[in-house]
Amino acid sequence: MKGFEELRTIKLEDDKVIMIDQTKLPHRLEFYECYTPEQVAEAIKKMIVRGAPAIGVAAAMGMALGAKLAAKNGRNVREELERVGKMMIGTRPTAANIAWAVNRIMKLTKENSDDKLLKLITREVNLMAEEDIERNKMIGVYGSKLIEDGDVILTHCNAGSLATVGYGTALGILRKAREEGKCFRVMACESRPALQGSRLTAFELKEDGFDVSLITDSMVGYVMSNSRVTKVLVGADRILSNGYVFNKIGTYQIAVLANRHNIPFYVAAPSSSFDLQHNYDEIEIEERSYDEVIQIGGVKIAPEGVNVLNPAFDLTPPELITAIICEKAIIYPPYDKNIRLTLLEK
Amino acid sequence: MKGFEELRTIKLEDDKVIMIDQTKLPHRLEFYECYTPEQVAEAIKKMIVRGAPAIGVAAAMGMALGAKLAAKNGRNVREELERVGKMMIGTRPTAANIAWAVNRIMKLTKENSDDKLLKLITREVNLMAEEDIERNKMIGVYGSKLIEDGDVILTHCNAGSLATVGYGTALGILRKAREEGKCFRVMACESRPALQGSRLTAFELKEDGFDVSLITDSMVGYVMSNSRVTKVLVGADRILSNGYVFNKIGTYQIAVLANRHNIPFYVAAPSSSFDLQHNYDEIEIEERSYDEVIQIGGVKIAPEGVNVLNPAFDLTPPELITAIICEKAIIYPPYDKNIRLTLLEK
């Protein structure tokens, strides 16, 4: 296999973080280099790197850069990690994975002496990146059981290699199902405003040889009412303990439509995307820039000065979700019981 | 009043049809001139003029041009009208108004002598244009009864001045409600792929001083679940006798979401958009070009060669529609009885 299956979205090198610049896709495959934690934070905000699992690992890599620079310049490494961690959590508020990654790095600061810390952080960050891929492959193993010959699987936004360190969550399931010889097609919603569906998912799947068709977000009802979709499979930015799912804007309405048409609606995400602490009304839905809505690729498509809404995520309630696939199991309702049972088991 | 309320989308002059070039909006207000019926047919196909009521009148104007040219060149006027009528019906299959307009012109050929015919056609076409505006104003009179202070009215595509000869259907209701002193806001879905919502509706409403906000089609579920919409009001391309409504792709899913959130869903259209003859499975849903989906304003947004679907319309079933507003009344369910009763009454 080649293509996106083997590509790494983000990597920590000696003095820098290297990532695929996802704002340039599908036109150019360019790499973007960050030498400071500030540059990593900017890259997350601008969606040069995006996707909940990928930005979690990116945040950890930014902390590793910060720790190294602090040590080199004789500043307090623990204070710098504290500062960078807060900065990373402030970049994008909705995905669970950044806080998860920051907490994981901060734990190291409590248990280890100064001279061990730098080495441990680098090891931990590289481990997190490797674990991300391994978790995605396990999500694939569980999730592919749900895929059948003849399926047409609708997906939204990008939950592929590009949303993770590699392999992908929702799209990882498709990779595994194909490996097992299953024959299916994919339908990708373009996912306005940022067009992750057309720019990233359609690109990633087409490059890797999948049979993928692109639709606008306005066509979901049409394809479902014309029996052209058999399953929905999306990623998640945050999954709460009772099964509420925050994901890319547009996910909720796809779930409502799937429910009306009796089409199974599946969510795939690693345990790092679960948040067992909060209620849904405690989670901020990020409001993104005006320009994302009124222009596309630099071309204005709306009148000057019109009001705009741009929530980047929405909330899908558990009653619309058929199952949630994580690296440990396929979780079925009742979620308020089964999510904790699955995630907290040994 | 000024702005779009008084603007005419399309006009028949001595030897030509003049129309606003809607592909150039919102950047430039340009007029496009057609001297032959073929040019009018092309303008309809390319959506230089669009909107079911507007393309109905455009087709009639194209027939008038054809008749004049035939008479001038010594060709058989009736044969030419027959040919042009068929060509017009072939331009865009889903809207009811083109066939309605062609039939109305063809009726004149049966009742009148050759020397009267040309004059009668011109008179009839101008009458159709004036009637269109009068019908829209009556739709406004009925429909504005449904609008209340504090409403936030979501609309899709463009059912405004630009979709008609003038004043608009759904947006005509908003004009009338404002004239009556009602205070409300409007939310416009951008309506990918052709972006009539952002390019035309947001523009038309903003120019005319309405409080309008633009959202992407993926945000409908979000704004409804956050109680930010109180009513939905859309136009129609074809309404069947049992209340099935063909309208811009994306309408059906908005209706499903409105139903889930107990938000009234209204459709506004003149009697020329009703089709009392056909079942929904007899109506062709136009499939439009590949390029509309994979590029926006000349900018490619998807990988080369990806498969694409581009149905221009979808079908909303009567059980999702709270009421249909035409120039004769507000029609409530049961539609299979009340649509005929309303349209066929004296």
mmCIF file with all atom_site columns, N, CA, C and O in Angstrom, chain A residues 229-272:
data_model
loop_
_atom_site.group_PDB
_atom_site.id
_atom_site.type_symbol
_atom_site.label_atom_id
_atom_site.label_alt_id
_atom_site.label_comp_id
_atom_site.label_asym_id
_atom_site.label_entity_id
_atom_site.label_seq_id
_atom_site.pdbx_PDB_ins_code
_atom_site.Cartn_x
_atom_site.Cartn_y
_atom_site.Cartn_z
_atom_site.occupancy
_atom_site.B_iso_or_equiv
_atom_site.pdbx_formal_charge
_atom_site.auth_seq_id
_atom_site.auth_comp_id
_atom_site.auth_asym_id
_atom_site.auth_atom_id
_atom_site.pdbx_PDB_model_num
ATOM 1   N N  . VAL A 1 229 ? -27.772 5.857  -0.241 1.00 0.00 ? 229 VAL A N  1
ATOM 2   C CA . VAL A 1 229 ? -26.823 5.752  0.872  1.00 0.00 ? 229 VAL A CA 1
ATOM 3   C C  . VAL A 1 229 ? -27.303 4.621  1.782  1.00 0.00 ? 229 VAL A C  1
ATOM 4   O O  . VAL A 1 229 ? -28.492 4.525  2.076  1.00 0.00 ? 229 VAL A O  1
ATOM 5   N N  . THR A 1 230 ? -26.382 3.747  2.217  1.00 0.00 ? 230 THR A N  1
ATOM 6   C CA . THR A 1 230 ? -26.798 2.658  3.116  1.00 0.00 ? 230 THR A CA 1
ATOM 7   C C  . THR A 1 230 ? -26.300 2.855  4.548  1.00 0.00 ? 230 THR A C  1
ATOM 8   O O  . THR A 1 230 ? -26.868 2.293  5.479  1.00 0.00 ? 230 THR A O  1
ATOM 9   N N  . LYS A 1 231 ? -25.236 3.646  4.708  1.00 0.00 ? 231 LYS A N  1
ATOM 10  C CA . LYS A 1 231 ? -24.691 3.875  6.051  1.00 0.00 ? 231 LYS A CA 1
ATOM 11  C C  . LYS A 1 231 ? -24.033 5.244  6.128  1.00 0.00 ? 231 LYS A C  1
ATOM 12  O O  . LYS A 1 231 ? -23.521 5.732  5.118  1.00 0.00 ? 231 LYS A O  1
ATOM 13  N N  . VAL A 1 232 ? -24.026 5.821  7.322  1.00 0.00 ? 232 VAL A N  1
ATOM 14  C CA . VAL A 1 232 ? -23.271 7.051  7.556  1.00 0.00 ? 232 VAL A CA 1
ATOM 15  C C  . VAL A 1 232 ? -22.146 6.732  8.534  1.00 0.00 ? 232 VAL A C  1
ATOM 16  O O  . VAL A 1 232 ? -22.356 5.990  9.501  1.00 0.00 ? 232 VAL A O  1
ATOM 17  N N  . LEU A 1 233 ? -20.982 7.279  8.270  1.00 0.00 ? 233 LEU A N  1
ATOM 18  C CA . LEU A 1 233 ? -19.818 7.029  9.114  1.00 0.00 ? 233 LEU A CA 1
ATOM 19  C C  . LEU A 1 233 ? -19.032 8.333  9.222  1.00 0.00 ? 233 LEU A C  1
ATOM 20  O O  . LEU A 1 233 ? -18.540 8.847  8.219  1.00 0.00 ? 233 LEU A O  1
ATOM 21  N N  . VAL A 1 234 ? -18.961 8.882  10.431 1.00 0.00 ? 234 VAL A N  1
ATOM 22  C CA . VAL A 1 234 ? -18.257 10.158 10.634 1.00 0.00 ? 234 VAL A CA 1
ATOM 23  C C  . VAL A 1 234 ? -17.281 10.032 11.801 1.00 0.00 ? 234 VAL A C  1
ATOM 24  O O  . VAL A 1 234 ? -17.343 9.078  12.578 1.00 0.00 ? 234 VAL A O  1
ATOM 25  N N  . GLY A 1 235 ? -16.409 11.014 11.934 1.00 0.00 ? 235 GLY A N  1
ATOM 26  C CA . GLY A 1 235 ? -15.522 11.104 13.087 1.00 0.00 ? 235 GLY A CA 1
ATOM 27  C C  . GLY A 1 235 ? -16.173 11.893 14.205 1.00 0.00 ? 235 GLY A C  1
ATOM 28  O O  . GLY A 1 235 ? -17.394 12.095 14.212 1.00 0.00 ? 235 GLY A O  1
ATOM 29  N N  . ALA A 1 236 ? -15.365 12.328 15.168 1.00 0.00 ? 236 ALA A N  1
ATOM 30  C CA . ALA A 1 236 ? -15.900 13.130 16.262 1.00 0.00 ? 236 ALA A CA 1
ATOM 31  C C  . ALA A 1 236 ? -14.801 14.017 16.821 1.00 0.00 ? 236 ALA A C  1
ATOM 32  O O  . ALA A 1 236 ? -13.626 13.628 16.831 1.00 0.00 ? 236 ALA A O  1
ATOM 33  N N  . ASP A 1 237 ? -15.186 15.188 17.278 1.00 0.00 ? 237 ASP A N  1
ATOM 34  C CA . ASP A 1 237 ? -14.233 16.079 17.949 1.00 0.00 ? 237 ASP A CA 1
ATOM 35  C C  . ASP A 1 237 ? -14.302 15.933 19.458 1.00 0.00 ? 237 ASP A C  1
ATOM 36  O O  . ASP A 1 237 ? -13.327 16.204 20.158 1.00 0.00 ? 237 ASP A O  1
ATOM 37  N N  . ARG A 1 238 ? -15.454 15.524 19.954 1.00 0.00 ? 238 ARG A N  1
ATOM 38  C CA . ARG A 1 238 ? -15.593 15.290 21.393 1.00 0.00 ? 238 ARG A CA 1
ATOM 39  C C  . ARG A 1 238 ? -16.829 14.420 21.602 1.00 0.00 ? 238 ARG A C  1
ATOM 40  O O  . ARG A 1 238 ? -17.899 14.716 21.075 1.00 0.00 ? 238 ARG A O  1
ATOM 41  N N  . ILE A 1 239 ? -16.668 13.358 22.368 1.00 0.00 ? 239 ILE A N  1
ATOM 42  C CA . ILE A 1 239 ? -17.789 12.485 22.697 1.00 0.00 ? 239 ILE A CA 1
ATOM 43  C C  . ILE A 1 239 ? -17.967 12.496 24.211 1.00 0.00 ? 239 ILE A C  1
ATOM 44  O O  . ILE A 1 239 ? -17.022 12.225 24.955 1.00 0.00 ? 239 ILE A O  1
ATOM 45  N N  . LEU A 1 240 ? -19.158 12.826 24.667 1.00 0.00 ? 240 LEU A N  1
ATOM 46  C CA . LEU A 1 240 ? -19.402 12.908 26.112 1.00 0.00 ? 240 LEU A CA 1
ATOM 47  C C  . LEU A 1 240 ? -19.814 11.537 26.663 1.00 0.00 ? 240 LEU A C  1
ATOM 48  O O  . LEU A 1 240 ? -20.165 10.630 25.910 1.00 0.00 ? 240 LEU A O  1
ATOM 49  N N  . SER A 1 241 ? -19.797 11.413 27.977 1.00 0.00 ? 241 SER A N  1
ATOM 50  C CA . SER A 1 241 ? -20.036 10.110 28.606 1.00 0.00 ? 241 SER A CA 1
ATOM 51  C C  . SER A 1 241 ? -21.450 9.596  28.365 1.00 0.00 ? 241 SER A C  1
ATOM 52  O O  . SER A 1 241 ? -21.708 8.404  28.464 1.00 0.00 ? 241 SER A O  1
ATOM 53  N N  . ASN A 1 242 ? -22.373 10.499 28.029 1.00 0.00 ? 242 ASN A N  1
ATOM 54  C CA . ASN A 1 242 ? -23.740 10.059 27.741 1.00 0.00 ? 242 ASN A CA 1
ATOM 55  C C  . ASN A 1 242 ? -24.011 9.917  26.245 1.00 0.00 ? 242 ASN A C  1
ATOM 56  O O  . ASN A 1 242 ? -25.154 9.754  25.827 1.00 0.00 ? 242 ASN A O  1
ATOM 57  N N  . GLY A 1 243 ? -22.958 10.013 25.430 1.00 0.00 ? 243 GLY A N  1
ATOM 58  C CA . GLY A 1 243 ? -23.108 9.743  24.007 1.00 0.00 ? 243 GLY A CA 1
ATOM 59  C C  . GLY A 1 243 ? -23.405 10.948 23.133 1.00 0.00 ? 243 GLY A C  1
ATOM 60  O O  . GLY A 1 243 ? -23.630 10.797 21.932 1.00 0.00 ? 243 GLY A O  1
ATOM 61  N N  . TYR A 1 244 ? -23.410 12.137 23.702 1.00 0.00 ? 244 TYR A N  1
ATOM 62  C CA . TYR A 1 244 ? -23.531 13.337 22.858 1.00 0.00 ? 244 TYR A CA 1
ATOM 63  C C  . TYR A 1 244 ? -22.226 13.520 22.088 1.00 0.00 ? 244 TYR A C  1
ATOM 64  O O  . TYR A 1 244 ? -21.143 13.390 22.671 1.00 0.00 ? 244 TYR A O  1
ATOM 65  N N  . VAL A 1 245 ? -22.353 13.843 20.806 1.00 0.00 ? 245 VAL A N  1
ATOM 66  C CA . VAL A 1 245 ? -21.164 13.943 19.953 1.00 0.00 ? 245 VAL A CA 1
ATOM 67  C C  . VAL A 1 245 ? -21.042 15.341 19.344 1.00 0.00 ? 245 VAL A C  1
ATOM 68  O O  . VAL A 1 245 ? -21.945 15.807 18.643 1.00 0.00 ? 245 VAL A O  1
ATOM 69  N N  . PHE A 1 246 ? -19.928 15.987 19.611 1.00 0.00 ? 246 PHE A N  1
ATOM 70  C CA . PHE A 1 246 ? -19.579 17.210 18.897 1.00 0.00 ? 246 PHE A CA 1
ATOM 71  C C  . PHE A 1 246 ? -18.769 16.811 17.669 1.00 0.00 ? 246 PHE A C  1
ATOM 72  O O  . PHE A 1 246 ? -17.783 16.080 17.790 1.00 0.00 ? 246 PHE A O  1
ATOM 73  N N  . ASN A 1 247 ? -19.206 17.304 16.522 1.00 0.00 ? 247 ASN A N  1
ATOM 74  C CA . ASN A 1 247 ? -18.425 17.039 15.309 1.00 0.00 ? 247 ASN A CA 1
ATOM 75  C C  . ASN A 1 247 ? -18.677 18.192 14.342 1.00 0.00 ? 247 ASN A C  1
ATOM 76  O O  . ASN A 1 247 ? -19.471 19.100 14.607 1.00 0.00 ? 247 ASN A O  1
ATOM 77  N N  . LYS A 1 248 ? -17.996 18.153 13.225 1.00 0.00 ? 248 LYS A N  1
ATOM 78  C CA . LYS A 1 248 ? -18.053 19.215 12.207 1.00 0.00 ? 248 LYS A CA 1
ATOM 79  C C  . LYS A 1 248 ? -19.485 19.677 11.942 1.00 0.00 ? 248 LYS A C  1
ATOM 80  O O  . LYS A 1 248 ? -20.402 18.860 11.839 1.00 0.00 ? 248 LYS A O  1
ATOM 81  N N  . ILE A 1 249 ? -19.664 20.967 11.826 1.00 0.00 ? 249 ILE A N  1
ATOM 82  C CA . ILE A 1 249 ? -20.972 21.537 11.515 1.00 0.00 ? 249 ILE A CA 1
ATOM 83  C C  . ILE A 1 249 ? -21.592 20.794 10.317 1.00 0.00 ? 249 ILE A C  1
ATOM 84  O O  . ILE A 1 249 ? -20.912 20.579 9.308  1.00 0.00 ? 249 ILE A O  1
ATOM 85  N N  . GLY A 1 250 ? -22.840 20.406 10.489 1.00 0.00 ? 250 GLY A N  1
ATOM 86  C CA . GLY A 1 250 ? -23.522 19.642 9.440  1.00 0.00 ? 250 GLY A CA 1
ATOM 87  C C  . GLY A 1 250 ? -23.751 18.199 9.834  1.00 0.00 ? 250 GLY A C  1
ATOM 88  O O  . GLY A 1 250 ? -24.609 17.517 9.266  1.00 0.00 ? 250 GLY A O  1
ATOM 89  N N  . THR A 1 251 ? -22.998 17.729 10.850 1.00 0.00 ? 251 THR A N  1
ATOM 90  C CA . THR A 1 251 ? -23.136 16.331 11.274 1.00 0.00 ? 251 THR A CA 1
ATOM 91  C C  . THR A 1 251 ? -24.529 16.071 11.843 1.00 0.00 ? 251 THR A C  1
ATOM 92  O O  . THR A 1 251 ? -25.166 15.059 11.521 1.00 0.00 ? 251 THR A O  1
ATOM 93  N N  . TYR A 1 252 ? -24.995 16.996 12.686 1.00 0.00 ? 252 TYR A N  1
ATOM 94  C CA . TYR A 1 252 ? -26.299 16.802 13.329 1.00 0.00 ? 252 TYR A CA 1
ATOM 95  C C  . TYR A 1 252 ? -27.414 16.618 12.303 1.00 0.00 ? 252 TYR A C  1
ATOM 96  O O  . TYR A 1 252 ? -28.250 15.712 12.415 1.00 0.00 ? 252 TYR A O  1
ATOM 97  N N  . GLN A 1 253 ? -27.431 17.449 11.263 1.00 0.00 ? 253 GLN A N  1
ATOM 98  C CA . GLN A 1 253 ? -28.529 17.330 10.308 1.00 0.00 ? 253 GLN A CA 1
ATOM 99  C C  . GLN A 1 253 ? -28.426 16.051 9.478  1.00 0.00 ? 253 GLN A C  1
ATOM 100 O O  . GLN A 1 253 ? -29.439 15.466 9.107  1.00 0.00 ? 253 GLN A O  1
ATOM 101 N N  . ILE A 1 254 ? -27.213 15.566 9.261  1.00 0.00 ? 254 ILE A N  1
ATOM 102 C CA . ILE A 1 254 ? -27.061 14.273 8.588  1.00 0.00 ? 254 ILE A CA 1
ATOM 103 C C  . ILE A 1 254 ? -27.640 13.165 9.476  1.00 0.00 ? 254 ILE A C  1
ATOM 104 O O  . ILE A 1 254 ? -28.319 12.259 8.997  1.00 0.00 ? 254 ILE A O  1
ATOM 105 N N  . ALA A 1 255 ? -27.405 13.270 10.780 1.00 0.00 ? 255 ALA A N  1
ATOM 106 C CA . ALA A 1 255 ? -27.928 12.260 11.713 1.00 0.00 ? 255 ALA A CA 1
ATOM 107 C C  . ALA A 1 255 ? -29.457 12.278 11.736 1.00 0.00 ? 255 ALA A C  1
ATOM 108 O O  . ALA A 1 255 ? -30.103 11.229 11.772 1.00 0.00 ? 255 ALA A O  1
ATOM 109 N N  . VAL A 1 256 ? -30.048 13.475 11.706 1.00 0.00 ? 256 VAL A N  1
ATOM 110 C CA . VAL A 1 256 ? -31.513 13.583 11.689 1.00 0.00 ? 256 VAL A CA 1
ATOM 111 C C  . VAL A 1 256 ? -32.067 12.921 10.423 1.00 0.00 ? 256 VAL A C  1
ATOM 112 O O  . VAL A 1 256 ? -33.042 12.163 10.466 1.00 0.00 ? 256 VAL A O  1
ATOM 113 N N  . LEU A 1 257 ? -31.425 13.193 9.298  1.00 0.00 ? 257 LEU A N  1
ATOM 114 C CA . LEU A 1 257 ? -31.879 12.624 8.026  1.00 0.00 ? 257 LEU A CA 1
ATOM 115 C C  . LEU A 1 257 ? -31.691 11.106 7.996  1.00 0.00 ? 257 LEU A C  1
ATOM 116 O O  . LEU A 1 257 ? -32.561 10.371 7.523  1.00 0.00 ? 257 LEU A O  1
ATOM 117 N N  . ALA A 1 258 ? -30.567 10.629 8.516  1.00 0.00 ? 258 ALA A N  1
ATOM 118 C CA . ALA A 1 258 ? -30.323 9.183  8.558  1.00 0.00 ? 258 ALA A CA 1
ATOM 119 C C  . ALA A 1 258 ? -31.404 8.504  9.392  1.00 0.00 ? 258 ALA A C  1
ATOM 120 O O  . ALA A 1 258 ? -31.948 7.463  9.014  1.00 0.00 ? 258 ALA A O  1
ATOM 121 N N  . ASN A 1 259 ? -31.748 9.140  10.513 1.00 0.00 ? 259 ASN A N  1
ATOM 122 C CA . ASN A 1 259 ? -32.793 8.611  11.384 1.00 0.00 ? 259 ASN A CA 1
ATOM 123 C C  . ASN A 1 259 ? -34.121 8.503  10.645 1.00 0.00 ? 259 ASN A C  1
ATOM 124 O O  . ASN A 1 259 ? -34.812 7.485  10.697 1.00 0.00 ? 259 ASN A O  1
ATOM 125 N N  . ARG A 1 260 ? -34.484 9.546  9.907  1.00 0.00 ? 260 ARG A N  1
ATOM 126 C CA . ARG A 1 260 ? -35.748 9.530  9.165  1.00 0.00 ? 260 ARG A CA 1
ATOM 127 C C  . ARG A 1 260 ? -35.768 8.406  8.129  1.00 0.00 ? 260 ARG A C  1
ATOM 128 O O  . ARG A 1 260 ? -36.820 7.825  7.857  1.00 0.00 ? 260 ARG A O  1
ATOM 129 N N  . HIS A 1 261 ? -34.610 8.123  7.547  1.00 0.00 ? 261 HIS A N  1
ATOM 130 C CA . HIS A 1 261 ? -34.559 7.134  6.471  1.00 0.00 ? 261 HIS A CA 1
ATOM 131 C C  . HIS A 1 261 ? -34.058 5.763  6.949  1.00 0.00 ? 261 HIS A C  1
ATOM 132 O O  . HIS A 1 261 ? -33.698 4.928  6.113  1.00 0.00 ? 261 HIS A O  1
ATOM 133 N N  . ASN A 1 262 ? -34.015 5.572  8.266  1.00 0.00 ? 262 ASN A N  1
ATOM 134 C CA . ASN A 1 262 ? -33.575 4.292  8.824  1.00 0.00 ? 262 ASN A CA 1
ATOM 135 C C  . ASN A 1 262 ? -32.218 3.843  8.311  1.00 0.00 ? 262 ASN A C  1
ATOM 136 O O  . ASN A 1 262 ? -32.006 2.676  7.999  1.00 0.00 ? 262 ASN A O  1
ATOM 137 N N  . ILE A 1 263 ? -31.310 4.790  8.209  1.00 0.00 ? 263 ILE A N  1
ATOM 138 C CA . ILE A 1 263 ? -29.944 4.500  7.776  1.00 0.00 ? 263 ILE A CA 1
ATOM 139 C C  . ILE A 1 263 ? -29.048 4.529  9.018  1.00 0.00 ? 263 ILE A C  1
ATOM 140 O O  . ILE A 1 263 ? -29.063 5.501  9.771  1.00 0.00 ? 263 ILE A O  1
ATOM 141 N N  . PRO A 1 264 ? -28.289 3.467  9.276  1.00 0.00 ? 264 PRO A N  1
ATOM 142 C CA . PRO A 1 264 ? -27.427 3.462  10.467 1.00 0.00 ? 264 PRO A CA 1
ATOM 143 C C  . PRO A 1 264 ? -26.442 4.629  10.444 1.00 0.00 ? 264 PRO A C  1
ATOM 144 O O  . PRO A 1 264 ? -25.872 4.942  9.393  1.00 0.00 ? 264 PRO A O  1
ATOM 145 N N  . PHE A 1 265 ? -26.259 5.231  11.608 1.00 0.00 ? 265 PHE A N  1
ATOM 146 C CA . PHE A 1 265 ? -25.370 6.393  11.743 1.00 0.00 ? 265 PHE A CA 1
ATOM 147 C C  . PHE A 1 265 ? -24.272 6.040  12.741 1.00 0.00 ? 265 PHE A C  1
ATOM 148 O O  . PHE A 1 265 ? -24.534 5.876  13.930 1.00 0.00 ? 265 PHE A O  1
ATOM 149 N N  . TYR A 1 266 ? -23.041 5.904  12.253 1.00 0.00 ? 266 TYR A N  1
ATOM 150 C CA . TYR A 1 266 ? -21.922 5.481  13.092 1.00 0.00 ? 266 TYR A CA 1
ATOM 151 C C  . TYR A 1 266 ? -20.914 6.608  13.299 1.00 0.00 ? 266 TYR A C  1
ATOM 152 O O  . TYR A 1 266 ? -20.640 7.378  12.381 1.00 0.00 ? 266 TYR A O  1
ATOM 153 N N  . VAL A 1 267 ? -20.357 6.655  14.497 1.00 0.00 ? 267 VAL A N  1
ATOM 154 C CA . VAL A 1 267 ? -19.315 7.626  14.834 1.00 0.00 ? 267 VAL A CA 1
ATOM 155 C C  . VAL A 1 267 ? -18.054 6.849  15.200 1.00 0.00 ? 267 VAL A C  1
ATOM 156 O O  . VAL A 1 267 ? -18.130 5.886  15.974 1.00 0.00 ? 267 VAL A O  1
ATOM 157 N N  . ALA A 1 268 ? -16.914 7.254  14.639 1.00 0.00 ? 268 ALA A N  1
ATOM 158 C CA . ALA A 1 268 ? -15.648 6.579  14.940 1.00 0.00 ? 268 ALA A CA 1
ATOM 159 C C  . ALA A 1 268 ? -14.674 7.572  15.551 1.00 0.00 ? 268 ALA A C  1
ATOM 160 O O  . ALA A 1 268 ? -14.450 8.642  14.985 1.00 0.00 ? 268 ALA A O  1
ATOM 161 N N  . ALA A 1 269 ? -14.111 7.227  16.700 1.00 0.00 ? 269 ALA A N  1
ATOM 162 C CA . ALA A 1 269 ? -13.139 8.118  17.342 1.00 0.00 ? 269 ALA A CA 1
ATOM 163 C C  . ALA A 1 269 ? -12.331 7.350  18.381 1.00 0.00 ? 269 ALA A C  1
ATOM 164 O O  . ALA A 1 269 ? -12.844 6.426  19.015 1.00 0.00 ? 269 ALA A O  1
ATOM 165 N N  . PRO A 1 270 ? -11.070 7.742  18.565 1.00 0.00 ? 270 PRO A N  1
ATOM 166 C CA . PRO A 1 270 ? -10.241 7.082  19.584 1.00 0.00 ? 270 PRO A CA 1
ATOM 167 C C  . PRO A 1 270 ? -10.633 7.559  20.984 1.00 0.00 ? 270 PRO A C  1
ATOM 168 O O  . PRO A 1 270 ? -11.303 8.587  21.137 1.00 0.00 ? 270 PRO A O  1
ATOM 169 N N  . SER A 1 271 ? -10.174 6.847  21.998 1.00 0.00 ? 271 SER A N  1
ATOM 170 C CA . SER A 1 271 ? -10.528 7.209  23.383 1.00 0.00 ? 271 SER A CA 1
ATOM 171 C C  . SER A 1 271 ? -10.068 8.623  23.733 1.00 0.00 ? 271 SER A C  1
ATOM 172 O O  . SER A 1 271 ? -10.651 9.257  24.607 1.00 0.00 ? 271 SER A O  1
ATOM 173 N N  . SER A 1 272 ? -9.054  9.135  23.031 1.00 0.00 ? 272 SER A N  1
ATOM 174 C CA . SER A 1 272 ? -8.584  10.497 23.318 1.00 0.00 ? 272 SER A CA 1
ATOM 175 C C  . SER A 1 272 ? -9.611  11.560 22.941 1.00 0.00 ? 272 SER A C  1
ATOM 176 O O  . SER A 1 272 ? -9.470  12.724 23.314 1.00 0.00 ? 272 SER A O  1
#
